[in-house]
PDB file of C-alpha atoms in Angstrom:
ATOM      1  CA  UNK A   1       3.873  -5.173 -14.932  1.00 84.00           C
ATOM      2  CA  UNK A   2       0.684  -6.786 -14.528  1.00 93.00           C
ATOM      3  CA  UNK A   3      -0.644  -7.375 -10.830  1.00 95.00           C
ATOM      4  CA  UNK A   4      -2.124 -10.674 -10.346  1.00 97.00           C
ATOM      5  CA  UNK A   5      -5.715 -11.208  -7.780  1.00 97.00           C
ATOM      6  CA  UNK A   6      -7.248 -13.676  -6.551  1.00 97.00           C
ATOM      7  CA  UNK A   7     -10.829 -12.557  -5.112  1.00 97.00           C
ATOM      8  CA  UNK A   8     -12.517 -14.577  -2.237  1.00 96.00           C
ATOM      9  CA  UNK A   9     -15.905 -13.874  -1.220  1.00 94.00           C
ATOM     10  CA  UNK A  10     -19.034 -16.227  -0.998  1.00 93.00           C
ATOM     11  CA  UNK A  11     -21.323 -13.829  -1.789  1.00 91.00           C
ATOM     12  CA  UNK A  12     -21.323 -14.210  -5.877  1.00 92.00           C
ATOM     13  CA  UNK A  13     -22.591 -10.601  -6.743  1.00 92.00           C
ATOM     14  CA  UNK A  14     -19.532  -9.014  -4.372  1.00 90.00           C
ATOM     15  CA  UNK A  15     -17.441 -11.070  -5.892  1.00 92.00           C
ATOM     16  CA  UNK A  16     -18.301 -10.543  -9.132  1.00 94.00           C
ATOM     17  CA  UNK A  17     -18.103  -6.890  -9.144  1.00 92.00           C
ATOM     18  CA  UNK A  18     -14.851  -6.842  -7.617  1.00 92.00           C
ATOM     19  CA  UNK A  19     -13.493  -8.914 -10.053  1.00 95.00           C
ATOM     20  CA  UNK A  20     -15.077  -5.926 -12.661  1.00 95.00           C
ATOM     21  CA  UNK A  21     -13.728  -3.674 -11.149  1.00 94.00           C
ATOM     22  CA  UNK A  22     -10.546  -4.640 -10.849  1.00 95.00           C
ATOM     23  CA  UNK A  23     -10.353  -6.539 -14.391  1.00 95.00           C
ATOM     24  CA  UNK A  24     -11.138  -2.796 -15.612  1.00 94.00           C
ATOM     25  CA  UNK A  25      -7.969  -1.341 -14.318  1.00 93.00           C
ATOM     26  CA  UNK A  26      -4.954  -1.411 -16.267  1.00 92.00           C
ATOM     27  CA  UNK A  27      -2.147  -3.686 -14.909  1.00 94.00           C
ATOM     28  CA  UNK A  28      -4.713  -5.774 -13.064  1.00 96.00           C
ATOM     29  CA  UNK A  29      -5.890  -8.986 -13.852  1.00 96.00           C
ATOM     30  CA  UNK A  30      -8.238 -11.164 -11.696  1.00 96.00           C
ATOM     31  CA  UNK A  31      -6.583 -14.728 -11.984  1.00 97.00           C
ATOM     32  CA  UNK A  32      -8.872 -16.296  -9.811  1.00 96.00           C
ATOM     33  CA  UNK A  33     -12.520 -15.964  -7.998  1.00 97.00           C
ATOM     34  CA  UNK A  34     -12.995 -18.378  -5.130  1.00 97.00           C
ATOM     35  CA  UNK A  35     -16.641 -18.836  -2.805  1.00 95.00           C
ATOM     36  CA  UNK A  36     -14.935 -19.908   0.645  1.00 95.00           C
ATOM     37  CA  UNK A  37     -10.864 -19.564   2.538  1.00 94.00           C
ATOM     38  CA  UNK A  38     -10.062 -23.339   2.099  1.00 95.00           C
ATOM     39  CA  UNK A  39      -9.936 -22.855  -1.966  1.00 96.00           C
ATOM     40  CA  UNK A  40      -8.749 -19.224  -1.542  1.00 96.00           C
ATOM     41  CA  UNK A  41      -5.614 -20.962   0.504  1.00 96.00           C
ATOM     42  CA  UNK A  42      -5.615 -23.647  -1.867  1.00 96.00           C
ATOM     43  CA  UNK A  43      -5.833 -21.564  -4.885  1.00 97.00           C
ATOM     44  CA  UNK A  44      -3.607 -19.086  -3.682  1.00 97.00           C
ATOM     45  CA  UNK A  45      -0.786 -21.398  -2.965  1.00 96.00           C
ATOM     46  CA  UNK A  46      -0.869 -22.572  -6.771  1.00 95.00           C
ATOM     47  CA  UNK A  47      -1.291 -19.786  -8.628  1.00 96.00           C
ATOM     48  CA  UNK A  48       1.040 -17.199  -6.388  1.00 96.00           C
ATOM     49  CA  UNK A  49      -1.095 -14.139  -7.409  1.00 97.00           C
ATOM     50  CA  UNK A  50       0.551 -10.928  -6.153  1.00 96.00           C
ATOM     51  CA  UNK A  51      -2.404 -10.281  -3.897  1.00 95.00           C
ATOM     52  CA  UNK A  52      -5.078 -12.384  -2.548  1.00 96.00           C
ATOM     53  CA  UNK A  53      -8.570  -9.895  -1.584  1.00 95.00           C
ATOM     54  CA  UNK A  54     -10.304 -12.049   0.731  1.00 93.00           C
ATOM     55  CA  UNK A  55     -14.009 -11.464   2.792  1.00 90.00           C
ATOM     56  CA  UNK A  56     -13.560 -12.278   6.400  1.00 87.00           C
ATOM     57  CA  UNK A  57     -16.990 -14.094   6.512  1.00 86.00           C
ATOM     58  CA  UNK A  58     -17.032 -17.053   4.358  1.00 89.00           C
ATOM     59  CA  UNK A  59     -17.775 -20.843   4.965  1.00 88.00           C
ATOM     60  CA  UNK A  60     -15.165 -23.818   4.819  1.00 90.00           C
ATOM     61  CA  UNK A  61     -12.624 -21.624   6.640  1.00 91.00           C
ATOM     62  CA  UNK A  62     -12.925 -17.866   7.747  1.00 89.00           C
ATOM     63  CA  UNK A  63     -10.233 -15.426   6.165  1.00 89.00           C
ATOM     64  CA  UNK A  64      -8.836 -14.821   9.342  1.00 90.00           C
ATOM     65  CA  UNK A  65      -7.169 -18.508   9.213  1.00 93.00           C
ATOM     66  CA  UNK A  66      -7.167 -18.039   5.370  1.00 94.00           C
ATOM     67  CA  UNK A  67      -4.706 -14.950   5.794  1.00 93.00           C
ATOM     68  CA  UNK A  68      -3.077 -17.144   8.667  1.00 93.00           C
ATOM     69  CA  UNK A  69      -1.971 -20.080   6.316  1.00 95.00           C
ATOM     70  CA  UNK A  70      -1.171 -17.216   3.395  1.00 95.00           C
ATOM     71  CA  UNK A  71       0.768 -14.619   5.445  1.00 91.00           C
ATOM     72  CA  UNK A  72       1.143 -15.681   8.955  1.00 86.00           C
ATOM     73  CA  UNK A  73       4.561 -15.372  10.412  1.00 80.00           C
ATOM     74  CA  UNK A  74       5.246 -18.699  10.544  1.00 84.00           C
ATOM     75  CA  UNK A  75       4.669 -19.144   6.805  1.00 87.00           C
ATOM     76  CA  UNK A  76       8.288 -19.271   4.900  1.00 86.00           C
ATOM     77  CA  UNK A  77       7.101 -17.174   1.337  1.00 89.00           C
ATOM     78  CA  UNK A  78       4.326 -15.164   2.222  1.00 90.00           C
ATOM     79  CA  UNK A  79       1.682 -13.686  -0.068  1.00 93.00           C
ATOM     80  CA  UNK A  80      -0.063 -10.405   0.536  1.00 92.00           C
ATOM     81  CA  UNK A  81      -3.360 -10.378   1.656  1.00 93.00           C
ATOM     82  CA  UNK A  82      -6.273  -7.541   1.956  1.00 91.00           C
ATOM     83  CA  UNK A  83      -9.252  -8.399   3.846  1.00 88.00           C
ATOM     84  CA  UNK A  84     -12.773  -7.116   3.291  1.00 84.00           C
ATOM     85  CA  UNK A  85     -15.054  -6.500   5.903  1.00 77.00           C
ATOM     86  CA  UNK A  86     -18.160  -4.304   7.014  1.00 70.00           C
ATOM     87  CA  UNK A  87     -17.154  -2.329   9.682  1.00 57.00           C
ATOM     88  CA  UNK A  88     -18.915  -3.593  12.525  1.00 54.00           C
ATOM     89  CA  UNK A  89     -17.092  -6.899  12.631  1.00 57.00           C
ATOM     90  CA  UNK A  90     -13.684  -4.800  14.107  1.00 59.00           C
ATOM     91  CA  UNK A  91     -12.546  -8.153  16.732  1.00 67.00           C
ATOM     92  CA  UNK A  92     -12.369 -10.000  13.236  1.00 71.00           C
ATOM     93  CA  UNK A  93     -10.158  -7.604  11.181  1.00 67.00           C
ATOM     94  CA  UNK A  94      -8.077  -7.316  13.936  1.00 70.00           C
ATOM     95  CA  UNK A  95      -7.417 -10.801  13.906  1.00 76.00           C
ATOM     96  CA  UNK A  96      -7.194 -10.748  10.436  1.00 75.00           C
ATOM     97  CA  UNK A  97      -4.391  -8.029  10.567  1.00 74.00           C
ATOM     98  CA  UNK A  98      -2.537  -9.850  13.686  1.00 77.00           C
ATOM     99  CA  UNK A  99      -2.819 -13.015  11.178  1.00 83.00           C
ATOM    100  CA  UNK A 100      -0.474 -11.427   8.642  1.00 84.00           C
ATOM    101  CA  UNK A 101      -3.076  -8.882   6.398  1.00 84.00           C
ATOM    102  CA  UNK A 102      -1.390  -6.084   5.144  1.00 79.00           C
ATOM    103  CA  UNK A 103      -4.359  -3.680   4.962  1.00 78.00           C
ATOM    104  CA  UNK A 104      -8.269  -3.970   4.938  1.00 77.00           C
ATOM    105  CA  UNK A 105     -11.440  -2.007   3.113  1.00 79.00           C
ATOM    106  CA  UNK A 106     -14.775  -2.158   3.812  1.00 78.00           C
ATOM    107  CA  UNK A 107     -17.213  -3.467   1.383  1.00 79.00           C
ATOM    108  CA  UNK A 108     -18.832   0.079   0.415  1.00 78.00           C
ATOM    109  CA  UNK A 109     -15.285   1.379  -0.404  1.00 75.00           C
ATOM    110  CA  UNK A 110     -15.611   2.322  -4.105  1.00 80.00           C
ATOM    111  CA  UNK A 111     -13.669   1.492  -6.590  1.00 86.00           C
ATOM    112  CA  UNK A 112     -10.471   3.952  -6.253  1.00 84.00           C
ATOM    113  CA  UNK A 113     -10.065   2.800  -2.691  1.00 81.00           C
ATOM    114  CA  UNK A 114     -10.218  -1.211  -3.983  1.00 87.00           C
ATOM    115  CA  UNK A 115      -7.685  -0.179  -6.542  1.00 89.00           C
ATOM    116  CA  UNK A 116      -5.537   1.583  -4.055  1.00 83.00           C
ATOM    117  CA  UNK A 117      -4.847  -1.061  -1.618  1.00 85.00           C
ATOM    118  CA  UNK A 118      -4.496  -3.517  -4.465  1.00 90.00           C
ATOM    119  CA  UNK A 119      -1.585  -1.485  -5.583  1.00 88.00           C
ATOM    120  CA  UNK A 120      -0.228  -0.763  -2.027  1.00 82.00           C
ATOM    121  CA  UNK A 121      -0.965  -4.268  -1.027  1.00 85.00           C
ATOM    122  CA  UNK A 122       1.359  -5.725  -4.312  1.00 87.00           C
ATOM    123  CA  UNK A 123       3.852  -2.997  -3.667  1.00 80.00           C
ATOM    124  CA  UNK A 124       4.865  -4.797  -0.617  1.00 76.00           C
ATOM    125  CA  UNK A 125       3.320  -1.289   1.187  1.00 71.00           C
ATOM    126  CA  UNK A 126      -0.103  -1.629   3.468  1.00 69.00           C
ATOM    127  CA  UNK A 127      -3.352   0.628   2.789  1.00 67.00           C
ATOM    128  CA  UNK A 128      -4.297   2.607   6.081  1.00 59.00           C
ATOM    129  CA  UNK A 129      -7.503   4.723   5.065  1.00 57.00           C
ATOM    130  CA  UNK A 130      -7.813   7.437   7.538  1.00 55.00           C
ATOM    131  CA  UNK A 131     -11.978   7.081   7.851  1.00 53.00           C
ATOM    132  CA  UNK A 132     -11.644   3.883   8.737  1.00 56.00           C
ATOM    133  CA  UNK A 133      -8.385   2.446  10.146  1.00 60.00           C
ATOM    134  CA  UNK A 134      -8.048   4.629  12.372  1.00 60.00           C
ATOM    135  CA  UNK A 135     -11.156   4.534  13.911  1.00 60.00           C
ATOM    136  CA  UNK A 136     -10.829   0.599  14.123  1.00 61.00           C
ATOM    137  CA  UNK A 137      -7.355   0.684  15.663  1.00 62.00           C
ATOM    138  CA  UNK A 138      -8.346   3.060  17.998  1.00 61.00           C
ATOM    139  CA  UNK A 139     -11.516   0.569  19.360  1.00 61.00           C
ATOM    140  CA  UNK A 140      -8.535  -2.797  19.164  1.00 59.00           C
ATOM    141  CA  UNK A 141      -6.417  -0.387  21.398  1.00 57.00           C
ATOM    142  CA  UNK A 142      -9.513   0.376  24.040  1.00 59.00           C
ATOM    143  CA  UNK A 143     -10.305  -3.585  23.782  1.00 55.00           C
ATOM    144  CA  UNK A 144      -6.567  -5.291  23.774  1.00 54.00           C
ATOM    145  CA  UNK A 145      -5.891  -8.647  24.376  1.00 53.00           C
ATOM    146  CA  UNK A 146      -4.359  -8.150  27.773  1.00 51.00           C
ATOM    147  CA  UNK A 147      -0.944  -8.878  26.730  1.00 56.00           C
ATOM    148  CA  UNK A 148       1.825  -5.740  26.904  1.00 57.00           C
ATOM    149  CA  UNK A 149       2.644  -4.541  23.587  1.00 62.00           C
ATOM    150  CA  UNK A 150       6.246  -5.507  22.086  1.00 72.00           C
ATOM    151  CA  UNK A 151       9.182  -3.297  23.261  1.00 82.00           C
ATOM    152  CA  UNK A 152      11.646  -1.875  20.517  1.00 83.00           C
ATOM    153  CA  UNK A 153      15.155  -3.237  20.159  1.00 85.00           C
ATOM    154  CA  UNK A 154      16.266  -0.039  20.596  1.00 90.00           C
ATOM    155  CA  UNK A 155      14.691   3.709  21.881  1.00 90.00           C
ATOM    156  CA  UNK A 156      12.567   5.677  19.238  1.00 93.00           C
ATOM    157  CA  UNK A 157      14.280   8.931  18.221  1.00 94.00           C
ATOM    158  CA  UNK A 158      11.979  11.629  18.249  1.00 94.00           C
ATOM    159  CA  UNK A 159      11.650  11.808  14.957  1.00 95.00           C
ATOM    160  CA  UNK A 160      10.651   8.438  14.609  1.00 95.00           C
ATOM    161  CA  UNK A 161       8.672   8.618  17.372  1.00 94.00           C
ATOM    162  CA  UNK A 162       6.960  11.587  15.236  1.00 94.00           C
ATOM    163  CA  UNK A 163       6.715   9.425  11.987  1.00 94.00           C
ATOM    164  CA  UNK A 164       5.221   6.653  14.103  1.00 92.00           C
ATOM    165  CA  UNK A 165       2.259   9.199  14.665  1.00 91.00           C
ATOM    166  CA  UNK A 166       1.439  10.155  11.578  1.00 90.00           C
ATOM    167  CA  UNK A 167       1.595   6.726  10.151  1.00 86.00           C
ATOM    168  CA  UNK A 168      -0.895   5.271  12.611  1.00 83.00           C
ATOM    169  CA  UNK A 169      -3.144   8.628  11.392  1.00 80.00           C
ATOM    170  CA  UNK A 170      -3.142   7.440   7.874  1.00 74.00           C
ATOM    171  CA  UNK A 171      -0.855   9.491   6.319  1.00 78.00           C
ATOM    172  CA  UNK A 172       0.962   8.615   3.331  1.00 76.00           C
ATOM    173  CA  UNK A 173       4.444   8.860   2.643  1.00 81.00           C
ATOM    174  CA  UNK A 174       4.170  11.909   0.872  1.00 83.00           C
ATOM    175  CA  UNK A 175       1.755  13.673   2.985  1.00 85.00           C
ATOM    176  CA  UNK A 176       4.476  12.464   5.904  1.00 89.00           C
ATOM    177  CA  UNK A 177       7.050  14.147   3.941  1.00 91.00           C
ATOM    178  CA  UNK A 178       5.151  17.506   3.613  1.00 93.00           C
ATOM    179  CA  UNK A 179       3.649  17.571   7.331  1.00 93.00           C
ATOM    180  CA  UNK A 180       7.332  17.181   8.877  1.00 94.00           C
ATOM    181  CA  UNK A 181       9.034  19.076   6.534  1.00 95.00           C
ATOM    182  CA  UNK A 182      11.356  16.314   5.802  1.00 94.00           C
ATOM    183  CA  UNK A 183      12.530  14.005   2.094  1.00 93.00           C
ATOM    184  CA  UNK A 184      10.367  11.216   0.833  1.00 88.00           C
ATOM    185  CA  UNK A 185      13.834   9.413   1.318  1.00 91.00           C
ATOM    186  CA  UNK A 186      14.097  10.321   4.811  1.00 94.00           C
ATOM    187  CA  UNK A 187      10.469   9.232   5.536  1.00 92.00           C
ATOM    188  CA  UNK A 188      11.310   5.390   3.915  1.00 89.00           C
ATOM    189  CA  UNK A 189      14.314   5.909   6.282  1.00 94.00           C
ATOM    190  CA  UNK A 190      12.574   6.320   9.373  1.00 95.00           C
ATOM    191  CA  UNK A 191       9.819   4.052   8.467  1.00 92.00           C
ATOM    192  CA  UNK A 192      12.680   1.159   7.729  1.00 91.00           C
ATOM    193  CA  UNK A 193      14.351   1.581  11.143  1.00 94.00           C
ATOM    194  CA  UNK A 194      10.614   1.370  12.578  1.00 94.00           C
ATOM    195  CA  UNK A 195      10.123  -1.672  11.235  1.00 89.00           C
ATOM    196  CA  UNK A 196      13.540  -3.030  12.325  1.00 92.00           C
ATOM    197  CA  UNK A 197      12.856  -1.988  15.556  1.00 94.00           C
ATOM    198  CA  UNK A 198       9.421  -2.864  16.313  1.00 91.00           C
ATOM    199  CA  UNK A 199       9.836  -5.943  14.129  1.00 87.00           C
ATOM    200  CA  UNK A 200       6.875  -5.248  12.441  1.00 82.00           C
ATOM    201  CA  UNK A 201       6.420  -6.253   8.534  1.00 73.00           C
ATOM    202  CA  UNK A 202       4.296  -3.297   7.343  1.00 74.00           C
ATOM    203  CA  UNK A 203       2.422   0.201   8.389  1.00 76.00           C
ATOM    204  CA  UNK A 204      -0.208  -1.633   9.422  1.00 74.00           C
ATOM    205  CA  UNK A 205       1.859  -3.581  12.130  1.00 78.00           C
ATOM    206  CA  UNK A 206       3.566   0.014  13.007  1.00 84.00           C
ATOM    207  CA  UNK A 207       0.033   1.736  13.541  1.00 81.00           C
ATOM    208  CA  UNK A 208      -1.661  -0.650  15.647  1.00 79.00           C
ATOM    209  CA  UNK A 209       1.946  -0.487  17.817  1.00 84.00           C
ATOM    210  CA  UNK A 210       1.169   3.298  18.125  1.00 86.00           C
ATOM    211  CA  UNK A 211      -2.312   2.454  19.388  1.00 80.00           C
ATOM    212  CA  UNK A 212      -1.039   0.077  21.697  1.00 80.00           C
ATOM    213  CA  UNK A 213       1.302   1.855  23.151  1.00 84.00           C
ATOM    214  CA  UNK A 214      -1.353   4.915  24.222  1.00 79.00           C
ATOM    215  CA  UNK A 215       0.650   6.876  21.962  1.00 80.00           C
ATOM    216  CA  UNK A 216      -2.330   8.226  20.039  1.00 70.00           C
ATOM    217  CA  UNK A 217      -3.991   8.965  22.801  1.00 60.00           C
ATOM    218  CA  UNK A 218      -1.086  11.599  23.948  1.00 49.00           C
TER     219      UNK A 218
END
């Protein structure tokens, strides 16, 4: 099955090579390129590609709103959404991710990381590269927004609690499975009752809960 992207970037030679590189890839197929977030959103809505790669920086509207109108939580059908950003513009992906983003790369990422998060991102599953999320949820944590973070529906069992850790250090599903000693199954369990009970919609959401809760910090 063939994952459809839609690449937003003003910049014409980043945009172009993304679209290369993923246009290489089998099972990819760049459906759209777009220069600003008001035809990304308007694109976007009409074409319905499985994931929309969009720069943070661009004119007309910002990806941050971009993301907003394609993912936000008030939006009924939501499309998934990585944003692209350099790292020293942290206040903006974490807006971007609060907006609805399910995952974010920086611009130098290479190719297999690009590829990754496309696949993640379509998969209905969030990229969290260890060199770099971490490090930027770890500075939103120090910075906050003043507001307490969300309380669970219910208490964390310590296993969860333990799942919850290793998820905000990047860790994928597998590597969970192998650092805990526990099924691949079990992991998707415990990541599913997170989610229920933190009500949030992807890894992403769950990490930045960890961070904002001190609980990488412990």
């Amino acid at each position: 099955m063939t994952i459809r992207v839609l690449v937003a970037d003003d910049q014409e030679i980043v945009r172009t090579g993304l679209a290369m590189i993923l246009d290489a890839q089998p099972g990819i197929e760049v459906v759209a390129q777009v220069a600003d977030g008001r035809q990304a959103v308007a694109r976007a809505r009409e074409l319905r590609p499985d994931v929309c790669l969009l720069d943070i920086r661009m004119p007309e509207m910002d990806g941050i709103e971009a993301t907003r109108r394609l993912a936000g939580p008030d939006v009924a059908d939501p499309l998934a959404v990585v944003v692209i950003t350099t790292f020293d513009l942290d206040e903006y992906v974490h807006g971007a991710l609060k907006a609805g983003a399910r995952g974010f790369l920086l611009k130098d990422a290479g190719p297999e990381l690009l590829v990754q998060a496309v696949h993640a991102a379509a998969a209905g599953d969030a990229l969290i590269a260890p060199n770099v999320t971490v490090r930027l949820l770890a500075a939103f944590a120090a910075g906050g927004d003043g507001r307490p973070a969300a309380q669970p529906v219910a208490p964390l069992t310590g296993r969860e609690e333990e799942v919850l850790v290793t998820v905000a250090r990047g860790r994928t599903n597998s590597e969970i499975a192998d650092e805990l000693h526990i099924s691949l199954g079990t992991v998707k369990t415990h990541l599913g009752s997170l989610m229920d009970k933190l009500g949030a919609r992807n890894r992403v959401e769950l990490a930045m809960w960890a961070y904002e809760t001190g609980r990488m910090g412990r």
